[in-house]
XYZ file of C-alpha atoms in Angstrom:
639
model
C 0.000 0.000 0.000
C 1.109 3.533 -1.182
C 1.582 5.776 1.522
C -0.712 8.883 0.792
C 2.076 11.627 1.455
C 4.318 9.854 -0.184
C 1.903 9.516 -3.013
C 1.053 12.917 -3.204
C 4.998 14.383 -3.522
C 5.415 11.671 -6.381
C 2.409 12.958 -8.475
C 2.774 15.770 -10.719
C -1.329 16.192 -11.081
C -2.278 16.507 -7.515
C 0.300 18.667 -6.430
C -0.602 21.339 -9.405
C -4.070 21.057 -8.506
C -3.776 22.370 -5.128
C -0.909 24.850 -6.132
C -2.930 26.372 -8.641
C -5.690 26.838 -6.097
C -3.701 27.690 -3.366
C -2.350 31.084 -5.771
C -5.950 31.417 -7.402
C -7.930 31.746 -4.229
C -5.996 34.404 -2.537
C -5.792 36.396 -5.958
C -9.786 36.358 -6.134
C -10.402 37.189 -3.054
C -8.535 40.437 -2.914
C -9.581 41.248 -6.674
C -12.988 41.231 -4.523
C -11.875 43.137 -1.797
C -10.396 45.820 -4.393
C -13.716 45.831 -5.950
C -15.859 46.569 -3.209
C -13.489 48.772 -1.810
C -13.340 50.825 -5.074
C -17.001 50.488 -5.657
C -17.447 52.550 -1.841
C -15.451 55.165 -3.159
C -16.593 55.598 -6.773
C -20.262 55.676 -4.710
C -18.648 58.609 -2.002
C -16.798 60.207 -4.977
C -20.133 60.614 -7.064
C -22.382 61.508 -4.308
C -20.107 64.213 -3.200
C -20.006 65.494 -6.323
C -23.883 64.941 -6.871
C -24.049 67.131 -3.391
C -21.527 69.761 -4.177
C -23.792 70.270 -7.810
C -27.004 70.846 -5.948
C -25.381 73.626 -3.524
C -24.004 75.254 -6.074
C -27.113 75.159 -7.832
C -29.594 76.556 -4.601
C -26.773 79.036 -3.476
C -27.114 80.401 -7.283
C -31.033 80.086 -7.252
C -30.873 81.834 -3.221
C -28.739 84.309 -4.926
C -31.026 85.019 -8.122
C -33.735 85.653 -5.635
C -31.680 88.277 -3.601
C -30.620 89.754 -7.108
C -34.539 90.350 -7.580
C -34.372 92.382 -3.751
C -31.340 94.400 -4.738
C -32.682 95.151 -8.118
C -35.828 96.393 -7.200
C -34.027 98.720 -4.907
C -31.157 99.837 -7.151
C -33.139 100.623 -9.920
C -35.756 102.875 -7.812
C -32.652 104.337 -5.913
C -32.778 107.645 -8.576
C -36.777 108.180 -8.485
C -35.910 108.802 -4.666
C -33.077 111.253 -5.212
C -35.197 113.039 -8.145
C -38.228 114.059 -5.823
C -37.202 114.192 -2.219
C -40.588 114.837 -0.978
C -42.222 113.115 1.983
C -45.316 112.361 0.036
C -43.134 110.866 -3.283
C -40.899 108.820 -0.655
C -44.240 106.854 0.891
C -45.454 106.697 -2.755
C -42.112 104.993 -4.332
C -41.952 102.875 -0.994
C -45.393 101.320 -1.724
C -44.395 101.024 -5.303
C -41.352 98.851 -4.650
C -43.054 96.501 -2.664
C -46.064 96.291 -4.995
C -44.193 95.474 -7.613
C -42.015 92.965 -6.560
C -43.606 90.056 -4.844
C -40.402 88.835 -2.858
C -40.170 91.785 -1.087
C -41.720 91.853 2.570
C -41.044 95.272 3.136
C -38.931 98.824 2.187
C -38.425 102.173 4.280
C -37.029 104.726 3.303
C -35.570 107.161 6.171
C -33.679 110.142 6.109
C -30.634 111.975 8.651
C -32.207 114.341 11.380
C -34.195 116.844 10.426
C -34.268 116.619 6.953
C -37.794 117.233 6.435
C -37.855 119.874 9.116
C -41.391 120.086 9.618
C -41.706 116.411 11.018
C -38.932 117.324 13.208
C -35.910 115.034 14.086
C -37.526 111.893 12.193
C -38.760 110.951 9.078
C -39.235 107.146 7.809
C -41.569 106.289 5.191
C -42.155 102.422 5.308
C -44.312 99.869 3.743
C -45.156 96.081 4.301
C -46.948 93.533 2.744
C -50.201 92.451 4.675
C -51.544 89.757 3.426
C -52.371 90.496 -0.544
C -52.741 94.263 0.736
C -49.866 96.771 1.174
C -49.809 98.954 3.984
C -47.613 102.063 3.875
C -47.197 104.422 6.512
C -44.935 107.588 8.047
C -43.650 105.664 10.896
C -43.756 107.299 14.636
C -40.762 108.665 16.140
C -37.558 105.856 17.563
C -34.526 106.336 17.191
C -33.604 104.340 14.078
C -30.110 105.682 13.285
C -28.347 103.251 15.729
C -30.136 100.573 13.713
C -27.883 98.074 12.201
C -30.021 98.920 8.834
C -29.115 102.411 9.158
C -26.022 102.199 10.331
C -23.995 99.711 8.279
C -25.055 101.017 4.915
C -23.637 104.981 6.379
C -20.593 103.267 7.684
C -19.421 101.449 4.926
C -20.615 103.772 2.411
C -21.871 101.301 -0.017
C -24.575 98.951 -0.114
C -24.722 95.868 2.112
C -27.131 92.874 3.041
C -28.042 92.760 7.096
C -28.149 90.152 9.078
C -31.370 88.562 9.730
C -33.271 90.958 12.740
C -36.239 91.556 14.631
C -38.762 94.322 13.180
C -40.574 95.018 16.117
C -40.285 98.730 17.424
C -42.935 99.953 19.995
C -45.715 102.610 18.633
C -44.460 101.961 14.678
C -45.529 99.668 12.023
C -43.651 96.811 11.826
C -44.106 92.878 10.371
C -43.934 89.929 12.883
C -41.302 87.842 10.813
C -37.809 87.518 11.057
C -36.261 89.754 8.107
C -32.927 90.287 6.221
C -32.484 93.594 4.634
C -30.736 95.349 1.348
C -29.468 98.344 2.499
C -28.508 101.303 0.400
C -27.196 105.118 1.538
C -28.336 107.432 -0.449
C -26.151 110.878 -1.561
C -27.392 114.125 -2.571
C -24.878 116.411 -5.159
C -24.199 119.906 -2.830
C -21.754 121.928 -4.610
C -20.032 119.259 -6.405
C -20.033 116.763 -2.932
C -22.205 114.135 -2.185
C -23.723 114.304 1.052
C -25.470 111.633 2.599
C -29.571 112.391 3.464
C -30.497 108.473 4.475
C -31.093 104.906 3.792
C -33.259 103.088 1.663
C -33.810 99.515 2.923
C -35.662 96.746 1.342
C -36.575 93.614 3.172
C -37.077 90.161 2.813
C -38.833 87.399 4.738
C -36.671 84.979 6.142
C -39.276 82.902 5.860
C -39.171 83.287 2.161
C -35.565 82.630 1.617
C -35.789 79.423 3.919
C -38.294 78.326 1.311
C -35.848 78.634 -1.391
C -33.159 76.619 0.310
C -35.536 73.782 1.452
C -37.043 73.768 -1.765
C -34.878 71.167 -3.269
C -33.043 67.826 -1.384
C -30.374 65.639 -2.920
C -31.431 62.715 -0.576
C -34.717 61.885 1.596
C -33.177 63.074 5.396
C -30.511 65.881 4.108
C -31.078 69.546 4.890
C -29.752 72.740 4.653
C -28.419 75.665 7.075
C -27.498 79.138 7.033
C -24.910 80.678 9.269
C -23.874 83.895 9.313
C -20.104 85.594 9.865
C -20.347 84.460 14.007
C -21.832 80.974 13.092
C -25.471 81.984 14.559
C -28.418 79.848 12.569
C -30.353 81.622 10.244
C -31.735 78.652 8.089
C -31.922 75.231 9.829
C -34.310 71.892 10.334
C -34.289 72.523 13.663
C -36.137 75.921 14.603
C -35.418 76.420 17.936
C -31.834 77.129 17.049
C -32.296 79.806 14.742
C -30.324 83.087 16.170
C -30.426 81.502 19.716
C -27.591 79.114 18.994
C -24.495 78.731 17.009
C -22.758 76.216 15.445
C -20.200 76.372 17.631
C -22.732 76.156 20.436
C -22.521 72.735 22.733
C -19.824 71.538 20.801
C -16.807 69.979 22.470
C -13.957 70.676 21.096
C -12.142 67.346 22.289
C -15.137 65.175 21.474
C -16.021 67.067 18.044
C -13.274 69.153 16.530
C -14.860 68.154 12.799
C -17.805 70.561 14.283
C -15.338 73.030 15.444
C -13.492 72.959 12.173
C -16.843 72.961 9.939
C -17.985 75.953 12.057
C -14.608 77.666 11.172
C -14.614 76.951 7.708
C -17.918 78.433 7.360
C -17.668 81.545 8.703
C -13.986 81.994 7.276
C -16.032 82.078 3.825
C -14.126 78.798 2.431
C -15.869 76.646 -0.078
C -15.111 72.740 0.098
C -16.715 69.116 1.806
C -15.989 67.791 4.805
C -17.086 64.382 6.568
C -18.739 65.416 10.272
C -20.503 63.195 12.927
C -23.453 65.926 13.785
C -26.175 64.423 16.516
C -24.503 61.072 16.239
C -24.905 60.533 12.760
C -21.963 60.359 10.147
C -23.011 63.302 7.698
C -21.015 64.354 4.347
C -21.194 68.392 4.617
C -20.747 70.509 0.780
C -20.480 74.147 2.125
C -20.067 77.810 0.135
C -20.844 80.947 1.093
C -23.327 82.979 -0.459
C -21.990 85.713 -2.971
C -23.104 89.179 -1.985
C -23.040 88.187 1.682
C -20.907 86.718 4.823
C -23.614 84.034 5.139
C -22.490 80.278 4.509
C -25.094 77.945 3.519
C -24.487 74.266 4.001
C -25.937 70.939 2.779
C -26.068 68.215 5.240
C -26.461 64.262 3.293
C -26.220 61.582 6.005
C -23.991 58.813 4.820
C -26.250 56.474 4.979
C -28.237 58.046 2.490
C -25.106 58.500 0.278
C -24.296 54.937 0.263
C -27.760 53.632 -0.041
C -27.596 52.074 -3.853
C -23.980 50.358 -2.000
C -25.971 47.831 -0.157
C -26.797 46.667 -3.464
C -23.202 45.682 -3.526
C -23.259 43.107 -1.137
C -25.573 40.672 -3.966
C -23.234 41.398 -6.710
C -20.717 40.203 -4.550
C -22.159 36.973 -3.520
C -22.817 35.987 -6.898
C -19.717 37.214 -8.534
C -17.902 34.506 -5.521
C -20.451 31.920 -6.655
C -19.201 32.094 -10.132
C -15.347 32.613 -9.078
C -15.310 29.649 -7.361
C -16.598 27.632 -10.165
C -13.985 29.263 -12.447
C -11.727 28.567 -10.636
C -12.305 24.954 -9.725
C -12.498 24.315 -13.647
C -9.178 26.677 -14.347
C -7.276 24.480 -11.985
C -8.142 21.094 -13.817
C -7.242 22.798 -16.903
C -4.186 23.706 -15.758
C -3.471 19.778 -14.164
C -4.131 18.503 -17.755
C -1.491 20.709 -18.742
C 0.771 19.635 -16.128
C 3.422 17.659 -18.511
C 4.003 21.016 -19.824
C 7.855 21.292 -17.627
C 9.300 18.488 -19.977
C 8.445 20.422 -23.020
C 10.195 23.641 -21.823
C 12.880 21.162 -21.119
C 12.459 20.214 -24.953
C 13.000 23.534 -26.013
C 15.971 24.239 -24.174
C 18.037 20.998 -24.448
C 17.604 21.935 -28.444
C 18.826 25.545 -28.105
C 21.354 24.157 -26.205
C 22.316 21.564 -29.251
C 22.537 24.430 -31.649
C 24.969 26.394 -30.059
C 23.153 28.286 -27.847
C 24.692 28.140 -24.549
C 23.260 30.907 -22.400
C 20.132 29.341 -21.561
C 19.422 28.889 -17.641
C 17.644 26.164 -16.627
C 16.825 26.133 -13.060
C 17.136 23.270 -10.776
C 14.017 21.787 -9.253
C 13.277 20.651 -5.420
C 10.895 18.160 -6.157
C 11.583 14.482 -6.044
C 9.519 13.694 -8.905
C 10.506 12.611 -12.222
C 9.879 16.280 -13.510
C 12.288 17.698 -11.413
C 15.228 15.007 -11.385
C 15.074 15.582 -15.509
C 15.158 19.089 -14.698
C 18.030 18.601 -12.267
C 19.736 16.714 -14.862
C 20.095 19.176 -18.044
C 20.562 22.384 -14.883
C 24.009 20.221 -14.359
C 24.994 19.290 -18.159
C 23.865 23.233 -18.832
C 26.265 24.475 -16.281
C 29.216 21.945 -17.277
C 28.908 23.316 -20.808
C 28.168 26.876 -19.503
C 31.588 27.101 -17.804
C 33.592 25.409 -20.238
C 32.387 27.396 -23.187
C 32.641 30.723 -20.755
C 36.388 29.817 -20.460
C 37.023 28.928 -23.775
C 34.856 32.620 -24.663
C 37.087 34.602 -22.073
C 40.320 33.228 -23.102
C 39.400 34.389 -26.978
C 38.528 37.827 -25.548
C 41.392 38.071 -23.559
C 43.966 37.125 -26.640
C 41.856 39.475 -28.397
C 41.960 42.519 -25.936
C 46.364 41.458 -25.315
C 46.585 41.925 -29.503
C 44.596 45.130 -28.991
C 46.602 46.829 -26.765
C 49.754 45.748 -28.451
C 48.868 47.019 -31.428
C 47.668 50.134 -29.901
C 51.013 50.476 -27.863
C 52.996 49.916 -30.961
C 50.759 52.628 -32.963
C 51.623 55.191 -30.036
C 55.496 54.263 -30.207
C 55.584 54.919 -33.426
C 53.706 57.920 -33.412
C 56.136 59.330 -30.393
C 59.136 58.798 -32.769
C 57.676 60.826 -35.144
C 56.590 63.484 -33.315
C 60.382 63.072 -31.900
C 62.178 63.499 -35.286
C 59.706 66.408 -36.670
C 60.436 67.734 -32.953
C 64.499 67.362 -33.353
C 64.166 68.961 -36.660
C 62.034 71.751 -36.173
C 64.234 72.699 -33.140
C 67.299 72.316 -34.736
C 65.852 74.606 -37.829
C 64.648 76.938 -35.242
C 67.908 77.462 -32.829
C 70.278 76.839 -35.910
C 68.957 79.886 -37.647
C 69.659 82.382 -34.856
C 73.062 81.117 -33.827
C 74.016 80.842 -37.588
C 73.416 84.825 -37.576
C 74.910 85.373 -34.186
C 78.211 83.207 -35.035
C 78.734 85.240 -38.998
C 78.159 88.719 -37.187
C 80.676 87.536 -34.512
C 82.876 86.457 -37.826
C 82.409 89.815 -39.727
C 83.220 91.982 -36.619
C 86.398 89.679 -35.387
C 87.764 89.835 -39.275
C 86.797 93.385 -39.731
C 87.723 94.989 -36.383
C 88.418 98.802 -37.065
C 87.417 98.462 -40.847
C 83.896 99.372 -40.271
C 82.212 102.393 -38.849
C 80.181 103.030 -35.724
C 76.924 102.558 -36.632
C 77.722 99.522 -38.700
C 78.966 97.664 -35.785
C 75.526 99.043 -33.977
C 73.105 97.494 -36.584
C 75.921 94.575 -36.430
C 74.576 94.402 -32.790
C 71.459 95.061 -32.695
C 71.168 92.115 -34.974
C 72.722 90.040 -32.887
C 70.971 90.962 -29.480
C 67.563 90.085 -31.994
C 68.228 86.904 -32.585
C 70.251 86.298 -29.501
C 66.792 87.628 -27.250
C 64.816 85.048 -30.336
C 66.960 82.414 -29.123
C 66.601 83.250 -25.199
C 62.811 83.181 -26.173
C 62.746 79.341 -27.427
C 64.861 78.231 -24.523
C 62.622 80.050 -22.028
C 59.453 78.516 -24.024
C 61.234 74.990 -24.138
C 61.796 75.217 -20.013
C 57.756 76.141 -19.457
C 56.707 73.352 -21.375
C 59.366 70.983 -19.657
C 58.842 68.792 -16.339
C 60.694 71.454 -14.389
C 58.255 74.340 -16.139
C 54.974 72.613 -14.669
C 56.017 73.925 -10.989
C 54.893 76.938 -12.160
C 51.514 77.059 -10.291
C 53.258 76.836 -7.093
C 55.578 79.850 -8.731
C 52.246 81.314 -9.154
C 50.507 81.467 -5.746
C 53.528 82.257 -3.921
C 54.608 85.525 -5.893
C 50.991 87.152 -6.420
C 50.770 90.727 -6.025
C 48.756 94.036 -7.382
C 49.593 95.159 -11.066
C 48.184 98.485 -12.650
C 46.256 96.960 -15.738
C 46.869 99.847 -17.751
C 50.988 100.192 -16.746
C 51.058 96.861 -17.620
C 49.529 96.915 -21.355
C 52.515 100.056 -22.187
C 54.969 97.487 -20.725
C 54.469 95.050 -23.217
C 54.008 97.513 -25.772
C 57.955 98.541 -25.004
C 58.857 95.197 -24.708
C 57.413 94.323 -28.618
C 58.252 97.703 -29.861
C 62.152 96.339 -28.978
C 61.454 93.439 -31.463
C 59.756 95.666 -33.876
C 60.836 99.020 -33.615
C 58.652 100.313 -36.419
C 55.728 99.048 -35.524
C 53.498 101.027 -34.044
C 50.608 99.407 -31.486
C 47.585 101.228 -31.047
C 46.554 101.280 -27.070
C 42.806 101.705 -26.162
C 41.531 101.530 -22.525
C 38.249 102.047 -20.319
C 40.023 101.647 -17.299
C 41.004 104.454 -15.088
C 44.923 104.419 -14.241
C 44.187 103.428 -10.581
C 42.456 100.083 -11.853
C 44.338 96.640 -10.768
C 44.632 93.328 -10.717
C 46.092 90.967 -7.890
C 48.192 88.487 -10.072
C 51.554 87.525 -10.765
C 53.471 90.111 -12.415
C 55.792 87.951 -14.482
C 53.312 85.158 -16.122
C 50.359 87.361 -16.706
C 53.431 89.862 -18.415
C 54.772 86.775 -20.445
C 51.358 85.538 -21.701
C 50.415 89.141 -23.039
C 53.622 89.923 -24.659
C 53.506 86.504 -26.532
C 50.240 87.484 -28.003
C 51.480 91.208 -29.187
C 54.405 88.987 -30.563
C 52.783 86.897 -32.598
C 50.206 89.932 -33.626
C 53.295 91.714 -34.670
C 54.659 88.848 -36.455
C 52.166 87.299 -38.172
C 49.847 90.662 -39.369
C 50.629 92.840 -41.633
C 52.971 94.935 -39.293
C 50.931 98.023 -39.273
C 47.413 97.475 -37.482
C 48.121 95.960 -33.709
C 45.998 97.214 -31.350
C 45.541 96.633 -27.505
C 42.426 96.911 -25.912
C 41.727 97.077 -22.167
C 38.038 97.107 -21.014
C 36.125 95.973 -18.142
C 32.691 93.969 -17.089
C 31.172 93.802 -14.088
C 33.200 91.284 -13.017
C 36.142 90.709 -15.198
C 38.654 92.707 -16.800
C 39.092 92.177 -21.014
C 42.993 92.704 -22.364
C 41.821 92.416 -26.132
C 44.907 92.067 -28.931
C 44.215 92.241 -32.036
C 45.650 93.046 -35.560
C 44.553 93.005 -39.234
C 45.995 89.881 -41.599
C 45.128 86.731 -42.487
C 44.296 85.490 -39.378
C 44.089 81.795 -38.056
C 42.700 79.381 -40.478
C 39.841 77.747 -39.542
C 40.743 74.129 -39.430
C 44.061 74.866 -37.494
C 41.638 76.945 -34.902
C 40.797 73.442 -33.063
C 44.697 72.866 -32.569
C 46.253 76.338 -32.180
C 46.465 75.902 -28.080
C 47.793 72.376 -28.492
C 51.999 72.414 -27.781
C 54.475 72.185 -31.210
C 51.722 72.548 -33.747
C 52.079 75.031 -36.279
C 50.180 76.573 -39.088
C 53.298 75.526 -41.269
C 56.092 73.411 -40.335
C 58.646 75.319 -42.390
C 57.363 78.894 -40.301
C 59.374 80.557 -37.446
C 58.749 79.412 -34.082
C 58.750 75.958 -32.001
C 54.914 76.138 -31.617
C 54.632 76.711 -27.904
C 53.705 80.310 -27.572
C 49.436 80.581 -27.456
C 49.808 76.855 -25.571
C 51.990 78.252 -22.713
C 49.734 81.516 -22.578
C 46.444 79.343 -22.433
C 48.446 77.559 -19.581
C 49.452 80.188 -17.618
C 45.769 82.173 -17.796
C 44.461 79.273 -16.657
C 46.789 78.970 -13.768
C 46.122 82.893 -13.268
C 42.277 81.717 -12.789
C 41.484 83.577 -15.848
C 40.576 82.541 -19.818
C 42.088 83.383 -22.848
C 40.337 82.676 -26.075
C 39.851 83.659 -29.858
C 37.038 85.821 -30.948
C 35.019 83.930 -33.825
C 33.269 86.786 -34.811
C 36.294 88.881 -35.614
C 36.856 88.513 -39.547
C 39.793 91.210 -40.361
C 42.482 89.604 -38.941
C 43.012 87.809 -35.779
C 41.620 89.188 -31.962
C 42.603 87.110 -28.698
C 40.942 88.078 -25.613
C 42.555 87.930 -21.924
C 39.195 87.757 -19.559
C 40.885 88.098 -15.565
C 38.327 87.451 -12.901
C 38.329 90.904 -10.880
């Protein structure tokens, strides 16, 4: 008899089965999760939204029907100021609240003894009664302390009120809570306008609580309407209106969401919020109200929100039902497929045969037949892995050894050439001078006494040329040596303060002793106090070497040096007028011995060692592109 673990490890079929539903299972049942987790907040997402749509719609329709209020009274403000009598004023008080049925009520009152016949006060007020209009001179209180009155003088502008009790003793006055449009009103006097009073019209709150409860996104949501200090002006609940806030009985430990609703609210901020109110989890849309400092607010319990999500749980139950029997019928699918291993093995064993050694086949821990086959090609894969790898690396590293020979060899022979061009140039360069030096020295030791004075000085003078020539290559050979790299130390230890200006005529002498009839044009910006902390001696070399080679190579009668200045740098500029640099030697002119022409004067050092030692300086030198006349090099010296 088989013994059933040992069964089970040995066959292939039953083990897939319950892999395959030990990885399907879990898979399904979060997919679920995912679902009904993203179905709850698709739901929250669109009822917010649904919410937020019909507050902005009622605070537009509440503020179309204050629009009617401060219409009727804007466009009746100029019938008032036309005929400032106290019978027109009742008259066009009536006529504003006969004509427009949403208001409850308009007065019109004037400053202190405006109409001096009724003394001190003056109000002409009307209310709707019914279907009847009543309009009357009202008796005598003291209605400039009113916040109606008031306000509007104040600010000097038009306002709405908050909501207020009508009631005055021994006047007319309507028993409902009332929110007014207030407007001063301004008389021209000699080109001034001075205020005479206050026309007010009012409006039920009654009537504007009908508005806002007019309309409800869901069966048990409601509005309210707090104004700037959070009192209730619109709300469910009437006993809270102006008695209470809505920061009233709230603890701010047990209910900050209150606290921070409340805030938001009267702060004027627009937005949603999620707030436990009366023990009941509520999704809040508030805006305020344009016009106004009121806030109005619509209040959707969430379990009217998520109503149609209940609906959820049945879709889920049958979408398990059905799952499950997917998945039961996947997995024997997938067992009937389980022989599937041996033809990857297939595969591989033949890509393998063709020359294709880089394919991995992983080694199995089962003890089945699978996974001993498996086992089997992993080892003969890695035996030919490694021996082809060695084989492959020797070949690349014969390769790479030829490589670098060849390269080496390439490099040797390209250092013996630059060697003999180097030799020769040198010797063409030094043997030049010394040949003159060595016949002068001939002529004046075989013709001592036979010539004249100022023979013997142009005798001289050519000799101290081409002796200073030859100094020049020797100092230019010692830069670019081993020994002439120390330099930056030379550098930093010897800085000190130069006058740019002294400095540009000191070259000038020095070239004009090369070329005496030359004559170099000097141009500067820069007052004669103006300096730069350098070293005197490399900065001196790098800028004669350029006036050199101007002098040399131009056409010996345009050199020019330019000093100028930027905010932060200071510009030495030479340039001349010749044939300039050539454009494809422009990429090699800083690079040491290369030269325009191998036969011309000069070891090809000069603009290398000046780039060098500007650098070292901290500065830049470089040729201006845009300069087409001749050749310009500019000096650019941090300040």
């Amino acid at each position: 008899m088989i013994h059933p673990i040992r069964h089970f490890q040995q066959s292939l079929s039953s083990k897939l089965g319950l892999g395959y539903l030990l990885m399907a299972v879990p898979i399904f049942v979060v997919s679920l999760g995912i679902l009904f987790l993203q179905s709850r907040y698709i739901i929250r997402k669109e009822a917010k939204a649904y919410a937020m749509s019909v507050l902005n719609t009622d605070v537009q329709r509440v503020r179309s029907f204050m629009s009617t209020i401060e219409t009727a009274t804007n466009s009746n403000e100029w019938m008032a100021l036309e005929d400032l009598q106290p019978d027109s004023l009742l008259q066009l008080s009536r006529r504003i609240v006969l004509l427009n049925r949403n208001v409850n009520g308009c007065s019109i009152t004037t400053e202190p003894y405006f109409f001096p016949q009724y003394g001190r006060y003056f109000s002409a007020y009307s209310i709707m009664d019914g279907d009847s209009v009543t309009t009357v001179r009202e008796g005598e209180y003291e209605y400039f302390d009113k916040v109606w009155y008031k306000t509007p003088k104040t600010l000097g502008k038009a306002c709405w009120v908050e909501p207020f009790d009508d009631y005055n003793e021994g006047t007319l006055y309507t028993t409902e809570l009332i929110v007014s449009y207030c407007k001063p009103l301004y008389k021209e006097v000699k080109d001034k306008k001075e205020f005479i009073g206050v026309i007010s019209t009012d409006l039920s709150l009654r009537s504007l609580d009908k508005v806002i409860l007019s309309s409800k996104p869901y069966p048990h949501a409601y509005y309210m309407l707090i104004g700037p200090d959070g009192h209730y002006f619109v709300h469910p609940d009437s006993t809270r209106l102006f008695k209470q806030t809505i920061f009233t009985d709230a603890d701010p430990r047990r209910q900050p969401d209150i606290i921070t609703l409340g805030h938001q609210m009267t702060e004027g901020h627009e937005g949603t919020m999620k707030v436990v109110i009366d023990g009941v989890a509520c999704q809040v849309c508030y805006q305020r109200v344009p016009g106004t400092q009121w806030s109005l607010a619509l209040v959707c319990p969430e379990s009217d929100i998520l109503q149609s999500y209940r609906l959820l749980v049945y879709i889920i139950i049958a979408i398990s039902i059905i799952g499950l029997v997917l998945i039961v019928l996947l997995c024997r699918r997938l067992v009937n497929r389980a022989i599937h291993p041996i033809q990857g093995l297939l595969i591989r064993s033949r890509q393998i045969a063709s020359g294709n050694y880089n394919q991995q086949i992983a080694r199995s821990e089962r003890i089945d037949a699978v996974g001993k086959l498996q086992n089997s090609f992993s080892v003969m894969q890695q035996s030919l892995e490694h021996h082809i790898g060695a084989i492959q690396q020797a070949t690349k590293d014969i390769q790479l050894s030829n490589e670098q020979l060849s390269e080496a060899t390439q490099l040797a022979d390209e250092a013996a050439r630059q060697k003999t061009i180097f030799i020769q140039n040198m010797t063409h360069q030094v043997r030049t001078p010394l040949n003159i030096i060595m016949g002068f020295a001939q002529v004046l030791r075989d013709s001592m006494g036979m010539l004249s004075d100022e023979e013997v000085r142009s005798i001289g003078d050519i000799m101290n040329h081409n002796a200073n020539s030859l100094n020049r290559m020797i100092l230019m050979l010692f830069d670019s040596s081993e020994v002439g790299r120390s330099e930056e130390l030379a550098i930093k230890s010897e800085i000190e303060d130069i006058v740019c200006n002294h400095l540009a005529k000191e070259c000038i002498r020095f070239t004009n002793m090369h070329f005496p009839q030359l004559h170099i044009r000097f141009e500067s910006t820069l007052p004669d106090s103006c300096t730069l902390r350098t070293n005197h001696l490399y900065f001196m070399r790098s800028l004669r070497e350029l006036l050199y080679n101007a002098a040399k190579y131009s056409d010996g009668q345009h050199v020019a040096i330019i000093l100028s200045q930027t905010d932060n740098t200071i510009l030495f500029t030479v340039q001349d007028t010749g044939a300039g640099i050539p454009t494809d030697y422009r990429d090699l002119m800083f690079t040491p011995f290369t030269k325009v022409n191998d036969l011309s004067e000069g070891l090809g050092l000069g603009l290398p060692l000046s780039m060098r030692h500007i650098l070292n300086l901290g500065g830049k030198l470089y040729l201006d592109d845009s300069y087409q006349e001749g050749c310009r090099i500019i000096i650019e010296m941090p300040k």
